[in-house]
PDB file of C-alpha atoms in Angstrom:
ATOM      1  CA  UNK A  14     -27.043  -3.766  11.306  1.00 41.00           C
ATOM      2  CA  UNK A  15     -24.204  -4.683  13.746  1.00 41.00           C
ATOM      3  CA  UNK A  16     -25.064  -8.579  13.231  1.00 44.00           C
ATOM      4  CA  UNK A  17     -24.857  -8.249   9.580  1.00 38.00           C
ATOM      5  CA  UNK A  18     -21.617  -6.450   9.915  1.00 39.00           C
ATOM      6  CA  UNK A  19     -20.325  -9.198  12.393  1.00 38.00           C
ATOM      7  CA  UNK A  20     -21.519 -12.146  10.137  1.00 43.00           C
ATOM      8  CA  UNK A  21     -19.865 -10.777   7.213  1.00 41.00           C
ATOM      9  CA  UNK A  22     -16.444 -10.160   8.987  1.00 41.00           C
ATOM     10  CA  UNK A  23     -16.614 -13.764  10.361  1.00 45.00           C
ATOM     11  CA  UNK A  24     -17.384 -15.088   6.815  1.00 43.00           C
ATOM     12  CA  UNK A  25     -14.446 -13.176   5.346  1.00 42.00           C
ATOM     13  CA  UNK A  26     -12.134 -14.235   8.101  1.00 44.00           C
ATOM     14  CA  UNK A  27     -13.146 -17.700   7.505  1.00 45.00           C
ATOM     15  CA  UNK A  28     -12.635 -17.497   3.845  1.00 43.00           C
ATOM     16  CA  UNK A  29      -9.254 -16.208   4.314  1.00 42.00           C
ATOM     17  CA  UNK A  30      -8.340 -18.973   6.681  1.00 41.00           C
ATOM     18  CA  UNK A  31      -9.844 -21.510   4.451  1.00 40.00           C
ATOM     19  CA  UNK A  32      -7.899 -20.205   1.534  1.00 41.00           C
ATOM     20  CA  UNK A  33      -4.582 -20.102   3.297  1.00 43.00           C
ATOM     21  CA  UNK A  34      -5.074 -23.788   4.398  1.00 41.00           C
ATOM     22  CA  UNK A  35      -5.989 -25.110   0.987  1.00 44.00           C
ATOM     23  CA  UNK A  36      -2.957 -23.476  -0.593  1.00 42.00           C
ATOM     24  CA  UNK A  37      -0.646 -24.985   1.997  1.00 48.00           C
ATOM     25  CA  UNK A  38       0.958 -21.643   3.009  1.00 54.00           C
ATOM     26  CA  UNK A  39       4.232 -21.010   1.155  1.00 81.00           C
ATOM     27  CA  UNK A  40       3.207 -17.487  -0.130  1.00 89.00           C
ATOM     28  CA  UNK A  41       5.065 -15.822   2.740  1.00 92.00           C
ATOM     29  CA  UNK A  42       7.987 -18.397   3.245  1.00 93.00           C
ATOM     30  CA  UNK A  43      11.632 -17.337   3.192  1.00 95.00           C
ATOM     31  CA  UNK A  44      13.097 -17.023  -0.242  1.00 95.00           C
ATOM     32  CA  UNK A  45       9.611 -15.940  -1.932  1.00 95.00           C
ATOM     33  CA  UNK A  46       8.958 -12.863  -3.955  1.00 96.00           C
ATOM     34  CA  UNK A  47       6.191 -10.263  -3.602  1.00 95.00           C
ATOM     35  CA  UNK A  48       4.846  -7.797  -6.330  1.00 96.00           C
ATOM     36  CA  UNK A  49       2.134  -5.360  -5.362  1.00 94.00           C
ATOM     37  CA  UNK A  50      -0.191  -2.761  -6.977  1.00 93.00           C
ATOM     38  CA  UNK A  51      -2.108  -0.828  -4.693  1.00 88.00           C
ATOM     39  CA  UNK A  52      -4.994   1.683  -5.009  1.00 86.00           C
ATOM     40  CA  UNK A  53      -5.268   4.593  -2.413  1.00 73.00           C
ATOM     41  CA  UNK A  54      -8.381   6.394  -1.168  1.00 70.00           C
ATOM     42  CA  UNK A  55      -8.307   9.207   1.107  1.00 60.00           C
ATOM     43  CA  UNK A  56      -5.865  12.031   1.901  1.00 58.00           C
ATOM     44  CA  UNK A  57      -3.272  12.154  -0.755  1.00 57.00           C
ATOM     45  CA  UNK A  58       0.190  11.969   0.470  1.00 55.00           C
ATOM     46  CA  UNK A  59       3.009  13.396  -1.424  1.00 55.00           C
ATOM     47  CA  UNK A  60       4.799  10.108  -2.082  1.00 64.00           C
ATOM     48  CA  UNK A  61       2.391   7.629  -3.791  1.00 75.00           C
ATOM     49  CA  UNK A  62       3.374   4.375  -5.204  1.00 83.00           C
ATOM     50  CA  UNK A  63      -0.247   3.424  -5.768  1.00 82.00           C
ATOM     51  CA  UNK A  64      -2.592   3.778  -8.781  1.00 85.00           C
ATOM     52  CA  UNK A  65      -4.920   6.624  -8.620  1.00 83.00           C
ATOM     53  CA  UNK A  66      -6.963   9.101 -10.533  1.00 84.00           C
ATOM     54  CA  UNK A  67      -8.908  12.213  -8.999  1.00 82.00           C
ATOM     55  CA  UNK A  68     -10.567  14.864 -10.862  1.00 83.00           C
ATOM     56  CA  UNK A  69     -12.536  17.671  -9.110  1.00 85.00           C
ATOM     57  CA  UNK A  70     -13.550  21.079 -10.755  1.00 86.00           C
ATOM     58  CA  UNK A  71     -11.005  20.591 -13.451  1.00 82.00           C
ATOM     59  CA  UNK A  72      -8.215  19.907 -11.008  1.00 85.00           C
ATOM     60  CA  UNK A  73      -6.676  16.501 -11.861  1.00 86.00           C
ATOM     61  CA  UNK A  74      -4.336  14.085  -9.974  1.00 85.00           C
ATOM     62  CA  UNK A  75      -3.147  10.742 -11.064  1.00 88.00           C
ATOM     63  CA  UNK A  76      -0.516   8.414 -10.077  1.00 89.00           C
ATOM     64  CA  UNK A  77       1.044   4.951 -11.105  1.00 92.00           C
ATOM     65  CA  UNK A  78       3.404   2.653  -9.248  1.00 92.00           C
ATOM     66  CA  UNK A  79       4.341  -0.727  -7.942  1.00 94.00           C
ATOM     67  CA  UNK A  80       6.142  -2.367  -4.991  1.00 95.00           C
ATOM     68  CA  UNK A  81       8.220  -5.330  -4.840  1.00 96.00           C
ATOM     69  CA  UNK A  82       9.730  -7.418  -1.969  1.00 97.00           C
ATOM     70  CA  UNK A  83      11.802 -10.487  -1.019  1.00 98.00           C
ATOM     71  CA  UNK A  84      10.957 -12.560   2.064  1.00 97.00           C
ATOM     72  CA  UNK A  85      14.206 -12.626   3.979  1.00 98.00           C
ATOM     73  CA  UNK A  86      12.499 -14.679   6.603  1.00 97.00           C
ATOM     74  CA  UNK A  87       9.059 -16.474   6.789  1.00 96.00           C
ATOM     75  CA  UNK A  88       6.443 -13.783   6.717  1.00 96.00           C
ATOM     76  CA  UNK A  89       9.001 -11.078   6.774  1.00 97.00           C
ATOM     77  CA  UNK A  90       9.443  -9.172   3.460  1.00 97.00           C
ATOM     78  CA  UNK A  91      11.954  -6.255   2.701  1.00 98.00           C
ATOM     79  CA  UNK A  92      10.175  -3.994   0.226  1.00 97.00           C
ATOM     80  CA  UNK A  93      11.043  -1.127  -2.309  1.00 97.00           C
ATOM     81  CA  UNK A  94       8.345   0.827  -4.327  1.00 95.00           C
ATOM     82  CA  UNK A  95       8.537   3.265  -7.200  1.00 95.00           C
ATOM     83  CA  UNK A  96       5.886   5.541  -8.754  1.00 93.00           C
ATOM     84  CA  UNK A  97       5.212   8.699 -10.669  1.00 93.00           C
ATOM     85  CA  UNK A  98       2.370  11.221  -9.826  1.00 89.00           C
ATOM     86  CA  UNK A  99       1.048  14.443 -11.939  1.00 89.00           C
ATOM     87  CA  UNK A 100      -1.148  16.763 -10.457  1.00 84.00           C
ATOM     88  CA  UNK A 101      -2.900  19.807 -12.196  1.00 84.00           C
ATOM     89  CA  UNK A 102      -4.240  22.638 -10.325  1.00 81.00           C
ATOM     90  CA  UNK A 103      -5.523  25.412 -12.481  1.00 80.00           C
ATOM     91  CA  UNK A 104      -2.644  26.388 -14.372  1.00 77.00           C
ATOM     92  CA  UNK A 105      -0.092  24.910 -12.425  1.00 79.00           C
ATOM     93  CA  UNK A 106       1.241  21.295 -12.977  1.00 82.00           C
ATOM     94  CA  UNK A 107       3.222  19.259 -10.499  1.00 82.00           C
ATOM     95  CA  UNK A 108       4.984  15.986 -11.427  1.00 89.00           C
ATOM     96  CA  UNK A 109       6.799  13.811  -8.867  1.00 89.00           C
ATOM     97  CA  UNK A 110       9.115  10.829  -8.865  1.00 93.00           C
ATOM     98  CA  UNK A 111       8.110   8.706  -5.707  1.00 92.00           C
ATOM     99  CA  UNK A 112       9.998   5.925  -3.794  1.00 94.00           C
ATOM    100  CA  UNK A 113       9.416   3.819  -0.726  1.00 94.00           C
ATOM    101  CA  UNK A 114      11.653   1.438   1.363  1.00 97.00           C
ATOM    102  CA  UNK A 115      10.372  -0.531   4.149  1.00 97.00           C
ATOM    103  CA  UNK A 116       9.531  -4.034   5.572  1.00 98.00           C
ATOM    104  CA  UNK A 117       6.237  -5.898   5.794  1.00 97.00           C
ATOM    105  CA  UNK A 118       5.357  -8.757   8.252  1.00 98.00           C
ATOM    106  CA  UNK A 119       2.488 -11.158   7.953  1.00 96.00           C
ATOM    107  CA  UNK A 120       1.164 -11.996  11.221  1.00 96.00           C
ATOM    108  CA  UNK A 121      -0.091 -15.795  11.022  1.00 93.00           C
ATOM    109  CA  UNK A 122       0.555 -15.381   7.276  1.00 90.00           C
ATOM    110  CA  UNK A 123      -2.752 -13.449   6.836  1.00 92.00           C
ATOM    111  CA  UNK A 124      -2.549 -10.091   8.618  1.00 96.00           C
ATOM    112  CA  UNK A 125       0.082  -7.755   6.949  1.00 96.00           C
ATOM    113  CA  UNK A 126       1.776  -4.866   8.904  1.00 97.00           C
ATOM    114  CA  UNK A 127       4.190  -2.496   7.273  1.00 96.00           C
ATOM    115  CA  UNK A 128       6.617   0.258   8.263  1.00 97.00           C
ATOM    116  CA  UNK A 129       8.182   2.036   5.579  1.00 95.00           C
ATOM    117  CA  UNK A 130       9.964   5.403   4.612  1.00 95.00           C
ATOM    118  CA  UNK A 131       8.527   7.235   1.713  1.00 92.00           C
ATOM    119  CA  UNK A 132       9.391  10.239  -0.239  1.00 91.00           C
ATOM    120  CA  UNK A 133       9.108  12.298  -3.437  1.00 89.00           C
ATOM    121  CA  UNK A 134      11.045  14.413  -5.750  1.00 91.00           C
ATOM    122  CA  UNK A 135       8.670  17.141  -6.940  1.00 86.00           C
ATOM    123  CA  UNK A 136       9.703  19.100 -10.128  1.00 83.00           C
ATOM    124  CA  UNK A 137      10.562  22.671  -9.345  1.00 83.00           C
ATOM    125  CA  UNK A 138       9.716  22.206  -5.522  1.00 81.00           C
ATOM    126  CA  UNK A 139      11.639  24.035  -2.773  1.00 84.00           C
ATOM    127  CA  UNK A 140      10.979  21.163  -0.451  1.00 86.00           C
ATOM    128  CA  UNK A 141      10.246  17.551  -1.152  1.00 88.00           C
ATOM    129  CA  UNK A 142       8.018  15.555   1.161  1.00 87.00           C
ATOM    130  CA  UNK A 143       9.083  12.580   3.196  1.00 91.00           C
ATOM    131  CA  UNK A 144       7.070  10.293   5.439  1.00 92.00           C
ATOM    132  CA  UNK A 145       7.133   7.310   7.827  1.00 95.00           C
ATOM    133  CA  UNK A 146       4.354   5.011   6.783  1.00 93.00           C
ATOM    134  CA  UNK A 147       2.352   2.625   9.194  1.00 95.00           C
ATOM    135  CA  UNK A 148      -0.010   0.173   7.557  1.00 94.00           C
ATOM    136  CA  UNK A 149      -2.121  -2.793   8.547  1.00 96.00           C
ATOM    137  CA  UNK A 150      -4.666  -4.998   6.981  1.00 96.00           C
ATOM    138  CA  UNK A 151      -5.707  -8.329   5.943  1.00 96.00           C
ATOM    139  CA  UNK A 152      -4.573 -10.646   3.123  1.00 95.00           C
ATOM    140  CA  UNK A 153      -7.194 -12.664   1.326  1.00 95.00           C
ATOM    141  CA  UNK A 154      -5.638 -15.324  -0.685  1.00 93.00           C
ATOM    142  CA  UNK A 155      -7.491 -16.033  -3.751  1.00 94.00           C
ATOM    143  CA  UNK A 156      -5.135 -18.989  -5.112  1.00 89.00           C
ATOM    144  CA  UNK A 157      -1.640 -19.940  -4.644  1.00 87.00           C
ATOM    145  CA  UNK A 158      -0.165 -16.832  -6.015  1.00 92.00           C
ATOM    146  CA  UNK A 159      -2.599 -14.142  -5.664  1.00 95.00           C
ATOM    147  CA  UNK A 160      -4.021 -12.029  -2.770  1.00 95.00           C
ATOM    148  CA  UNK A 161      -6.085  -9.064  -2.012  1.00 96.00           C
ATOM    149  CA  UNK A 162      -5.047  -6.860   0.774  1.00 95.00           C
ATOM    150  CA  UNK A 163      -7.510  -4.198   2.045  1.00 95.00           C
ATOM    151  CA  UNK A 164      -5.909  -2.156   4.845  1.00 93.00           C
ATOM    152  CA  UNK A 165      -5.379   1.369   6.555  1.00 93.00           C
ATOM    153  CA  UNK A 166      -2.329   3.405   6.031  1.00 91.00           C
ATOM    154  CA  UNK A 167      -1.040   6.524   8.173  1.00 92.00           C
ATOM    155  CA  UNK A 168       1.588   8.489   6.867  1.00 90.00           C
ATOM    156  CA  UNK A 169       3.548  10.702   9.382  1.00 93.00           C
ATOM    157  CA  UNK A 170       5.066  13.709   7.576  1.00 91.00           C
ATOM    158  CA  UNK A 171       8.706  14.460   8.445  1.00 93.00           C
ATOM    159  CA  UNK A 172       8.600  17.931   6.943  1.00 88.00           C
ATOM    160  CA  UNK A 173       6.641  20.940   8.575  1.00 83.00           C
ATOM    161  CA  UNK A 174       5.393  22.003   5.002  1.00 76.00           C
ATOM    162  CA  UNK A 175       3.466  18.682   4.480  1.00 79.00           C
ATOM    163  CA  UNK A 176       0.577  17.218   6.590  1.00 85.00           C
ATOM    164  CA  UNK A 177      -0.031  13.645   7.980  1.00 89.00           C
ATOM    165  CA  UNK A 178      -2.402  11.573   5.892  1.00 84.00           C
ATOM    166  CA  UNK A 179      -4.604   8.744   6.524  1.00 88.00           C
ATOM    167  CA  UNK A 180      -5.471   6.347   3.505  1.00 86.00           C
ATOM    168  CA  UNK A 181      -7.520   3.344   2.989  1.00 88.00           C
ATOM    169  CA  UNK A 182      -5.798   1.024   0.417  1.00 87.00           C
ATOM    170  CA  UNK A 183      -6.703  -2.004  -1.580  1.00 91.00           C
ATOM    171  CA  UNK A 184      -3.715  -3.964  -2.612  1.00 91.00           C
ATOM    172  CA  UNK A 185      -3.289  -6.706  -5.195  1.00 94.00           C
ATOM    173  CA  UNK A 186      -0.269  -8.857  -4.671  1.00 94.00           C
ATOM    174  CA  UNK A 187       1.545 -11.611  -6.633  1.00 95.00           C
ATOM    175  CA  UNK A 188       3.415 -14.225  -4.713  1.00 93.00           C
ATOM    176  CA  UNK A 189       6.284 -16.288  -6.158  1.00 92.00           C
TER     177      UNK A 189
END
């Protein structure tokens, strides 16, 4: 089983390098733009700018959002994100406006690492969550302007009431 995993990982890495070389780079050059839509799996953090839908025993949670960025230097983008979430637990209904600001750096134009501040404004809440997010992954460029970016994200809660959260994300990005 380990051999199959290793071969698959090497093939994925090779595909990413080949796709990057064929497209001539440029996707992460200074002056380029980035638009992302993410899906999040794992512990739900209170400030979500991803697309998600969860329903368990009548309790439903969904979110919608997107992020955008501008490359201020080669491989370095400054990003902002906005989202909306709604959670229904029994008779209670919580909605929130979510935001994120940070920076994303592509190591060798293929390995994105991101640091950001994220927060939420929850309707009728006494305290709103805020997080420092750390994220890393791999960018698979499918063409000149499209990439898929699977990765792991860890949100460190800045409020005592909220908890840290680990998430697996799959991002879809457009590069202009």
